[in-house]
PDB file of C-alpha atoms in Angstrom:
ATOM      1  CA  MET N   1      -1.098  12.610 -23.492  1.00 64.00           C
ATOM      2  CA  GLU N   2      -0.527   9.600 -25.288  1.00 80.00           C
ATOM      3  CA  LYS N   3       0.733   6.481 -23.851  1.00 81.00           C
ATOM      4  CA  ASN N   4       4.176   6.533 -25.715  1.00 83.00           C
ATOM      5  CA  SER N   5       4.561  10.265 -24.569  1.00 89.00           C
ATOM      6  CA  ILE N   6       3.731   9.081 -20.794  1.00 90.00           C
ATOM      7  CA  GLN N   7       6.369   6.339 -20.773  1.00 91.00           C
ATOM      8  CA  ALA N   8       9.055   8.504 -22.441  1.00 92.00           C
ATOM      9  CA  GLU N   9       8.313  11.252 -19.998  1.00 92.00           C
ATOM     10  CA  ILE N  10       8.355   8.648 -16.859  1.00 93.00           C
ATOM     11  CA  ALA N  11      11.869   6.925 -18.553  1.00 94.00           C
ATOM     12  CA  SER N  12      13.531  10.548 -18.449  1.00 94.00           C
ATOM     13  CA  TYR N  13      12.331  11.249 -14.830  1.00 93.00           C
ATOM     14  CA  THR N  14      13.768   7.856 -13.678  1.00 94.00           C
ATOM     15  CA  GLY N  15      17.044   8.288 -15.231  1.00 94.00           C
ATOM     16  CA  LYS N  16      17.490  11.766 -13.459  1.00 94.00           C
ATOM     17  CA  LEU N  17      16.362  10.600 -10.372  1.00 94.00           C
ATOM     18  CA  PHE N  18      18.780   8.029 -10.223  1.00 94.00           C
ATOM     19  CA  ARG N  19      21.676   9.917 -11.574  1.00 93.00           C
ATOM     20  CA  ASP N  20      21.040  12.565  -8.852  1.00 93.00           C
ATOM     21  CA  ASN N  21      20.720  10.196  -5.999  1.00 92.00           C
ATOM     22  CA  PHE N  22      23.446   7.600  -6.937  1.00 88.00           C
ATOM     23  CA  GLY N  23      25.899   9.423  -8.850  1.00 85.00           C
ATOM     24  CA  LYS N  24      25.295   7.454 -12.050  1.00 87.00           C
ATOM     25  CA  GLY N  25      22.024   6.778 -13.769  1.00 89.00           C
ATOM     26  CA  PRO N  26      21.074   3.814 -16.093  1.00 94.00           C
ATOM     27  CA  SER N  27      22.305   3.833 -19.856  1.00 94.00           C
ATOM     28  CA  SER N  28      18.656   3.213 -20.640  1.00 94.00           C
ATOM     29  CA  VAL N  29      15.167   2.950 -19.180  1.00 95.00           C
ATOM     30  CA  TYR N  30      12.419   1.062 -20.421  1.00 94.00           C
ATOM     31  CA  VAL N  31       8.775   1.840 -19.082  1.00 94.00           C
ATOM     32  CA  SER N  32       5.925  -0.385 -19.942  1.00 92.00           C
ATOM     33  CA  ILE N  33       2.265   0.400 -18.735  1.00 90.00           C
ATOM     34  CA  GLU N  34      -0.530  -2.177 -18.933  1.00 87.00           C
ATOM     35  CA  HIS N  35      -3.123  -2.067 -16.092  1.00 84.00           C
ATOM     36  CA  PRO N  36      -2.789  -2.774 -13.313  1.00 88.00           C
ATOM     37  CA  PHE N  37       0.811  -2.571 -13.434  1.00 92.00           C
ATOM     38  CA  ILE N  38       3.806  -0.088 -14.487  1.00 93.00           C
ATOM     39  CA  THR N  39       7.273  -1.614 -14.681  1.00 95.00           C
ATOM     40  CA  ILE N  40      10.491   0.417 -15.168  1.00 95.00           C
ATOM     41  CA  TYR N  41      13.522  -1.468 -16.348  1.00 96.00           C
ATOM     42  CA  LEU N  42      16.814  -0.103 -15.627  1.00 96.00           C
ATOM     43  CA  SER N  43      20.160  -1.249 -17.625  1.00 95.00           C
ATOM     44  CA  ASP N  44      23.751  -0.655 -17.208  1.00 94.00           C
ATOM     45  CA  PHE N  45      23.171   0.648 -13.710  1.00 94.00           C
ATOM     46  CA  LEU N  46      25.929   0.515 -11.369  1.00 92.00           C
ATOM     47  CA  ALA N  47      27.517   3.402  -9.549  1.00 89.00           C
ATOM     48  CA  PRO N  48      31.293   3.680  -9.292  1.00 88.00           C
ATOM     49  CA  MET N  49      31.307   2.771  -5.255  1.00 89.00           C
ATOM     50  CA  GLU N  50      29.091  -0.080  -6.325  1.00 92.00           C
ATOM     51  CA  ARG N  51      31.303  -1.285  -8.662  1.00 91.00           C
ATOM     52  CA  VAL N  52      34.134  -1.526  -6.101  1.00 93.00           C
ATOM     53  CA  LEU N  53      31.770  -3.604  -3.659  1.00 92.00           C
ATOM     54  CA  VAL N  54      30.504  -5.957  -6.344  1.00 92.00           C
ATOM     55  CA  GLY N  55      34.381  -6.631  -7.522  1.00 91.00           C
ATOM     56  CA  GLN N  56      34.889  -7.473  -3.754  1.00 92.00           C
ATOM     57  CA  LYS N  57      31.574  -9.674  -3.793  1.00 89.00           C
ATOM     58  CA  ASN N  58      29.951  -7.428  -1.140  1.00 91.00           C
ATOM     59  CA  PHE N  59      26.720  -7.924  -3.197  1.00 91.00           C
ATOM     60  CA  MET N  60      24.437  -7.752  -0.131  1.00 91.00           C
ATOM     61  CA  LYS N  61      25.888  -4.405   1.117  1.00 92.00           C
ATOM     62  CA  VAL N  62      25.164  -2.839  -2.322  1.00 93.00           C
ATOM     63  CA  GLU N  63      21.612  -4.292  -2.086  1.00 94.00           C
ATOM     64  CA  GLU N  64      20.925  -3.286   1.607  1.00 93.00           C
ATOM     65  CA  THR N  65      22.296   0.402   0.831  1.00 92.00           C
ATOM     66  CA  ARG N  66      20.032   0.449  -2.312  1.00 93.00           C
ATOM     67  CA  ASP N  67      16.981  -0.938  -0.166  1.00 93.00           C
ATOM     68  CA  TYR N  68      17.390   2.057   2.217  1.00 92.00           C
ATOM     69  CA  LEU N  69      17.904   4.731  -0.417  1.00 92.00           C
ATOM     70  CA  MET N  70      14.562   3.257  -2.442  1.00 93.00           C
ATOM     71  CA  GLN N  71      12.427   3.665   0.720  1.00 93.00           C
ATOM     72  CA  GLU N  72      13.409   7.499   0.632  1.00 94.00           C
ATOM     73  CA  LEU N  73      12.607   7.727  -2.814  1.00 94.00           C
ATOM     74  CA  ILE N  74       9.331   5.885  -3.333  1.00 95.00           C
ATOM     75  CA  PRO N  75       7.071   8.589  -2.040  1.00 95.00           C
ATOM     76  CA  GLU N  76       8.454  11.035  -4.539  1.00 94.00           C
ATOM     77  CA  ILE N  77       8.304   8.183  -7.473  1.00 94.00           C
ATOM     78  CA  LYS N  78       4.576   7.861  -6.295  1.00 94.00           C
ATOM     79  CA  ALA N  79       3.836  11.384  -6.356  1.00 94.00           C
ATOM     80  CA  THR N  80       5.580  12.092  -9.712  1.00 92.00           C
ATOM     81  CA  LEU N  81       3.572   9.353 -11.409  1.00 91.00           C
ATOM     82  CA  ARG N  82       0.337  10.694 -10.061  1.00 92.00           C
ATOM     83  CA  VAL N  83       1.317  14.195 -11.355  1.00 90.00           C
ATOM     84  CA  THR N  84       2.788  13.456 -14.537  1.00 84.00           C
ATOM     85  CA  ALA N  85       0.768  10.540 -15.770  1.00 85.00           C
ATOM     86  CA  ASP N  86      -2.364  10.461 -13.434  1.00 87.00           C
ATOM     87  CA  ILE N  87      -1.168   7.013 -12.473  1.00 89.00           C
ATOM     88  CA  HIS N  88      -2.203   6.579  -8.768  1.00 92.00           C
ATOM     89  CA  VAL N  89       0.312   3.688  -7.564  1.00 94.00           C
ATOM     90  CA  GLU N  90      -0.893   2.274  -4.206  1.00 92.00           C
ATOM     91  CA  ASN N  91       2.422   0.068  -3.873  1.00 94.00           C
ATOM     92  CA  ILE N  92       5.796  -0.011  -5.459  1.00 96.00           C
ATOM     93  CA  TYR N  93       8.288  -3.162  -5.736  1.00 97.00           C
ATOM     94  CA  TYR N  94      11.877  -3.372  -6.902  1.00 97.00           C
ATOM     95  CA  ASP N  95      14.943  -5.457  -7.379  1.00 96.00           C
ATOM     96  CA  TRP N  96      18.518  -5.444  -8.778  1.00 95.00           C
ATOM     97  CA  SER N  97      20.590  -7.878 -10.938  1.00 94.00           C
ATOM     98  CA  LEU N  98      23.962  -6.522  -9.667  1.00 93.00           C
ATOM     99  CA  LYS N  99      25.488  -9.271 -12.015  1.00 91.00           C
ATOM    100  CA  ASN N 100      23.698  -7.795 -15.010  1.00 94.00           C
ATOM    101  CA  ARG N 101      23.976  -4.235 -13.788  1.00 94.00           C
ATOM    102  CA  SER N 102      20.016  -4.049 -13.923  1.00 96.00           C
ATOM    103  CA  GLY N 103      17.051  -3.243 -12.137  1.00 96.00           C
ATOM    104  CA  ILE N 104      13.378  -3.079 -11.908  1.00 97.00           C
ATOM    105  CA  ILE N 105      10.623  -0.913 -10.280  1.00 97.00           C
ATOM    106  CA  VAL N 106       7.076  -2.086 -10.224  1.00 96.00           C
ATOM    107  CA  GLY N 107       4.153   0.076  -9.438  1.00 95.00           C
ATOM    108  CA  VAL N 108       0.796  -1.342  -8.678  1.00 93.00           C
ATOM    109  CA  VAL N 109      -2.107   0.719  -9.523  1.00 89.00           C
ATOM    110  CA  LYS N 110      -4.736   1.216  -6.737  1.00 79.00           C
ATOM    111  CA  GLU N 111      -7.625  -0.737  -7.414  1.00 68.00           C
ATOM    112  CA  GLU N 112     -11.216  -0.219  -6.635  1.00 58.00           C
ATOM    113  CA  SER N 113     -11.510  -3.804  -4.473  1.00 52.00           C
ATOM    114  CA  ASP N 114      -8.846  -6.174  -3.429  1.00 50.00           C
ATOM    115  CA  GLU N 115      -9.798  -8.714  -5.912  1.00 48.00           C
ATOM    116  CA  GLU N 116     -10.099  -6.601  -9.109  1.00 47.00           C
ATOM    117  CA  GLU N 117      -6.171  -6.971  -9.747  1.00 48.00           C
ATOM    118  CA  LEU N 118      -6.085 -10.357 -10.043  1.00 47.00           C
ATOM    119  CA  LEU N 119      -9.305 -10.840 -12.081  1.00 46.00           C
ATOM    120  CA  SER N 120      -8.143  -8.444 -14.613  1.00 52.00           C
ATOM    121  CA  LEU N 121      -4.789 -10.304 -15.636  1.00 74.00           C
ATOM    122  CA  LYS N 122      -5.203 -11.875 -19.223  1.00 82.00           C
ATOM    123  CA  ASP N 123      -4.632 -15.214 -20.347  1.00 88.00           C
ATOM    124  CA  TYR N 124      -1.166 -16.378 -22.573  1.00 91.00           C
ATOM    125  CA  PRO N 125       0.038 -19.899 -23.963  1.00 91.00           C
ATOM    126  CA  ASN N 126       1.383 -21.968 -21.319  1.00 94.00           C
ATOM    127  CA  LYS N 127       0.240 -19.760 -18.434  1.00 95.00           C
ATOM    128  CA  ASP N 128      -0.630 -22.797 -16.103  1.00 95.00           C
ATOM    129  CA  LYS N 129       2.656 -24.347 -16.890  1.00 97.00           C
ATOM    130  CA  ILE N 130       4.326 -21.059 -15.351  1.00 97.00           C
ATOM    131  CA  HIS N 131       2.233 -21.267 -12.290  1.00 97.00           C
ATOM    132  CA  ASP N 132       2.952 -24.609 -11.916  1.00 97.00           C
ATOM    133  CA  GLU N 133       6.675 -23.806 -11.881  1.00 97.00           C
ATOM    134  CA  ILE N 134       6.260 -20.721  -9.418  1.00 97.00           C
ATOM    135  CA  ILE N 135       4.253 -22.931  -7.139  1.00 97.00           C
ATOM    136  CA  LYS N 136       6.941 -25.539  -7.134  1.00 96.00           C
ATOM    137  CA  VAL N 137       9.694 -23.012  -6.111  1.00 96.00           C
ATOM    138  CA  SER N 138       7.375 -21.262  -3.531  1.00 96.00           C
ATOM    139  CA  GLU N 139       7.173 -24.443  -1.803  1.00 95.00           C
ATOM    140  CA  GLN N 140      10.981 -25.165  -1.808  1.00 94.00           C
ATOM    141  CA  ALA N 141      11.557 -21.471  -0.394  1.00 92.00           C
ATOM    142  CA  GLU N 142       8.498 -21.347   1.868  1.00 90.00           C
ATOM    143  CA  LYS N 143       5.151 -22.646   1.272  1.00 94.00           C
ATOM    144  CA  ALA N 144       2.737 -22.625  -1.680  1.00 95.00           C
ATOM    145  CA  PRO N 145       1.260 -19.504  -2.576  1.00 96.00           C
ATOM    146  CA  GLU N 146      -2.712 -19.025  -1.598  1.00 96.00           C
ATOM    147  CA  GLN N 147      -2.920 -17.248  -4.996  1.00 95.00           C
ATOM    148  CA  VAL N 148      -1.002 -17.159  -8.153  1.00 95.00           C
ATOM    149  CA  ASP N 149      -1.633 -15.081 -11.523  1.00 94.00           C
ATOM    150  CA  SER N 150       0.546 -13.396 -14.187  1.00 94.00           C
ATOM    151  CA  LEU N 151       0.388 -11.039 -17.064  1.00 92.00           C
ATOM    152  CA  PHE N 152       2.455 -10.215 -20.027  1.00 92.00           C
ATOM    153  CA  LEU N 153       2.991  -6.429 -20.047  1.00 91.00           C
ATOM    154  CA  ASN N 154       4.913  -6.706 -23.416  1.00 90.00           C
ATOM    155  CA  PRO N 155       6.507  -9.239 -25.239  1.00 91.00           C
ATOM    156  CA  ARG N 156       9.568  -8.953 -22.926  1.00 93.00           C
ATOM    157  CA  THR N 157       7.958  -8.630 -19.545  1.00 95.00           C
ATOM    158  CA  LEU N 158       6.080 -11.077 -17.349  1.00 95.00           C
ATOM    159  CA  VAL N 159       5.068 -10.219 -14.145  1.00 95.00           C
ATOM    160  CA  ILE N 160       3.917 -12.806 -11.690  1.00 96.00           C
ATOM    161  CA  ASP N 161       1.619 -12.087  -8.457  1.00 95.00           C
ATOM    162  CA  ARG N 162       1.852 -14.191  -5.638  1.00 96.00           C
ATOM    163  CA  LYS N 163      -0.146 -13.690  -2.414  1.00 96.00           C
ATOM    164  CA  GLY N 164      -0.051 -15.731   0.963  1.00 96.00           C
ATOM    165  CA  ILE N 165       3.537 -17.283   0.896  1.00 94.00           C
ATOM    166  CA  LEU N 166       5.028 -16.225   4.135  1.00 95.00           C
ATOM    167  CA  VAL N 167       5.419 -18.876   6.843  1.00 95.00           C
ATOM    168  CA  ARG N 168       5.205 -18.585  10.515  1.00 95.00           C
ATOM    169  CA  ILE N 169       8.660 -18.116  11.289  1.00 95.00           C
ATOM    170  CA  GLU N 170       9.358 -15.481   8.618  1.00 95.00           C
ATOM    171  CA  LYS N 171       6.303 -13.635  10.007  1.00 95.00           C
ATOM    172  CA  GLU N 172       7.812 -13.804  13.508  1.00 96.00           C
ATOM    173  CA  LEU N 173      11.192 -12.268  12.055  1.00 95.00           C
ATOM    174  CA  ILE N 174       9.438  -9.610  10.466  1.00 95.00           C
ATOM    175  CA  GLN N 175       7.407  -8.933  13.986  1.00 94.00           C
ATOM    176  CA  SER N 176      10.977  -8.721  15.494  1.00 96.00           C
ATOM    177  CA  GLY N 177      12.224  -6.238  13.079  1.00 95.00           C
ATOM    178  CA  PHE N 178      14.518  -8.388  11.006  1.00 95.00           C
ATOM    179  CA  SER N 179      12.500  -7.385   7.664  1.00 94.00           C
ATOM    180  CA  GLU N 180      15.558  -6.262   5.892  1.00 93.00           C
ATOM    181  CA  GLN N 181      17.800  -9.157   6.627  1.00 93.00           C
ATOM    182  CA  LEU N 182      14.748 -11.445   5.717  1.00 95.00           C
ATOM    183  CA  ARG N 183      14.443  -9.567   2.381  1.00 94.00           C
ATOM    184  CA  LEU N 184      18.181 -10.004   1.246  1.00 93.00           C
ATOM    185  CA  SER N 185      18.279 -13.463   2.227  1.00 94.00           C
ATOM    186  CA  LYS N 186      14.854 -14.408   0.385  1.00 95.00           C
ATOM    187  CA  ARG N 187      16.363 -12.611  -2.627  1.00 93.00           C
ATOM    188  CA  GLN N 188      19.280 -14.695  -2.858  1.00 92.00           C
ATOM    189  CA  LEU N 189      17.344 -18.192  -1.958  1.00 95.00           C
ATOM    190  CA  GLU N 190      14.533 -17.454  -4.510  1.00 96.00           C
ATOM    191  CA  LYS N 191      16.716 -16.240  -7.174  1.00 95.00           C
ATOM    192  CA  ARG N 192      18.757 -19.497  -6.880  1.00 95.00           C
ATOM    193  CA  LEU N 193      15.582 -21.545  -7.320  1.00 96.00           C
ATOM    194  CA  LEU N 194      14.111 -19.936 -10.297  1.00 97.00           C
ATOM    195  CA  ASP N 195      15.774 -21.605 -12.825  1.00 96.00           C
ATOM    196  CA  PRO N 196      15.995 -19.560 -16.262  1.00 96.00           C
ATOM    197  CA  THR N 197      16.222 -22.545 -18.371  1.00 96.00           C
ATOM    198  CA  VAL N 198      12.832 -23.892 -17.174  1.00 97.00           C
ATOM    199  CA  PHE N 199      11.088 -20.966 -18.007  1.00 97.00           C
ATOM    200  CA  GLU N 200      12.861 -20.621 -21.527  1.00 96.00           C
ATOM    201  CA  SER N 201      11.597 -24.178 -22.640  1.00 96.00           C
ATOM    202  CA  ILE N 202       8.082 -22.904 -21.207  1.00 96.00           C
ATOM    203  CA  LEU N 203       8.058 -19.957 -22.944  1.00 95.00           C
ATOM    204  CA  ASP N 204      10.436 -20.640 -25.930  1.00 94.00           C
ATOM    205  CA  THR N 205      12.260 -17.582 -25.475  1.00 95.00           C
ATOM    206  CA  GLN N 206      15.388 -16.655 -23.491  1.00 96.00           C
ATOM    207  CA  VAL N 207      15.257 -15.154 -19.786  1.00 97.00           C
ATOM    208  CA  MET N 208      17.343 -12.092 -19.617  1.00 96.00           C
ATOM    209  CA  ASP N 209      16.777 -11.165 -16.062  1.00 96.00           C
ATOM    210  CA  ILE N 210      14.655 -12.505 -13.084  1.00 97.00           C
ATOM    211  CA  PHE N 211      13.492 -10.144 -10.274  1.00 97.00           C
ATOM    212  CA  VAL N 212      11.633 -10.773  -7.106  1.00 97.00           C
ATOM    213  CA  ASP N 213      10.482  -8.473  -4.247  1.00 96.00           C
ATOM    214  CA  TRP N 214       7.844  -8.972  -1.235  1.00 96.00           C
ATOM    215  CA  ASP N 215       5.392  -6.975   0.543  1.00 95.00           C
ATOM    216  CA  PHE N 216       5.605  -8.563   4.028  1.00 95.00           C
ATOM    217  CA  THR N 217       2.767  -6.311   5.295  1.00 94.00           C
ATOM    218  CA  LEU N 218       0.224  -7.571   2.634  1.00 94.00           C
ATOM    219  CA  ASP N 219       2.004 -11.457   2.479  1.00 96.00           C
ATOM    220  CA  LYS N 220       2.491 -10.748  -1.315  1.00 95.00           C
ATOM    221  CA  SER N 221       5.169 -10.948  -3.689  1.00 96.00           C
ATOM    222  CA  TYR N 222       5.891 -10.168  -7.597  1.00 97.00           C
ATOM    223  CA  ILE N 223       8.313 -12.118  -9.826  1.00 97.00           C
ATOM    224  CA  ILE N 224       9.434 -10.529 -12.936  1.00 97.00           C
ATOM    225  CA  LEU N 225      10.848 -12.066 -15.897  1.00 97.00           C
ATOM    226  CA  ILE N 226      12.770  -9.698 -18.606  1.00 97.00           C
ATOM    227  CA  LEU N 227      12.639 -11.840 -21.824  1.00 96.00           C
ATOM    228  CA  LYS N 228      14.554 -11.456 -25.049  1.00 92.00           C
ATOM    229  CA  PRO N 229      12.043 -10.325 -27.630  1.00 79.00           C
ATOM    230  CA  LYS N 230      11.305 -12.845 -30.411  1.00 72.00           C
ATOM    231  CA  LYS N 231      12.486 -12.131 -33.937  1.00 66.00           C
ATOM    232  CA  SER N 232       9.135 -11.474 -36.054  1.00 54.00           C
TER     233      SER N 232
END
C-alpha cells in the first residue's frame, strides 16, 4: 500500500475511533509518517461536555479525563497500526491544546537498538538553535536533558526528542503514585515556558500549536511544534 493511502486509512480510522469514544470526532485528521515517527494531528476536536468544562476553565479536568481514556485506547491504536500499515509502534505519546481545540498523537516505531532512533534524525537549518532553546526551557522546568535531537516530519511538523530530564523529586512523586498529577502540572509549566515567538524567530514561520508529553518510565519526553506552512 502506498504511503498516501496508508496515511488516509489511519486518518479515517482515528476520526472514527475518537468519534465513537468521545461522542464527537475531529473535523480533520492529518497523518505524517517519517521514520521513526508517526504523528496524528487532530483539529476542531472538543466534545460537547468538554466544551462546557472548558467554558468553566476546568481545563485540567478535561485533560485528566482524556488521559484515562487514552490509556484504554492506546493498545487498540497500536494494534490497528500494526495490522493496517505494518507499523510496529513501541510507544505512544499524546497531548491536547484545548484552547485551539486540537491534539496530537505521536507513535515511536520500534528500533533495533536504543541508540538507532536518535542517530537517524536528519539535520535542518538552525537545528542547534532549536536545541539550545529546548535546553534552556528544560533547565527552567527541571534540568538540562542528557540528550536532545529533533526531526522535521514535514514542513509543518517538528518533533523534538529529550532524554534524561527528570529530577529526583519528580522520580519520587512517580514512585509514590502521583504520575498523573505530575503530568498535568508539567504540561502547564512547560507550555508556559515554551515561547512560540522564540521558535518563530528561529524557524521564520508561525507556530500554530505546541504539544508536550513524557514517558516517566523511560525518562524521556517529546515536544511537537505544529507550524504554519510557508507559501511557495
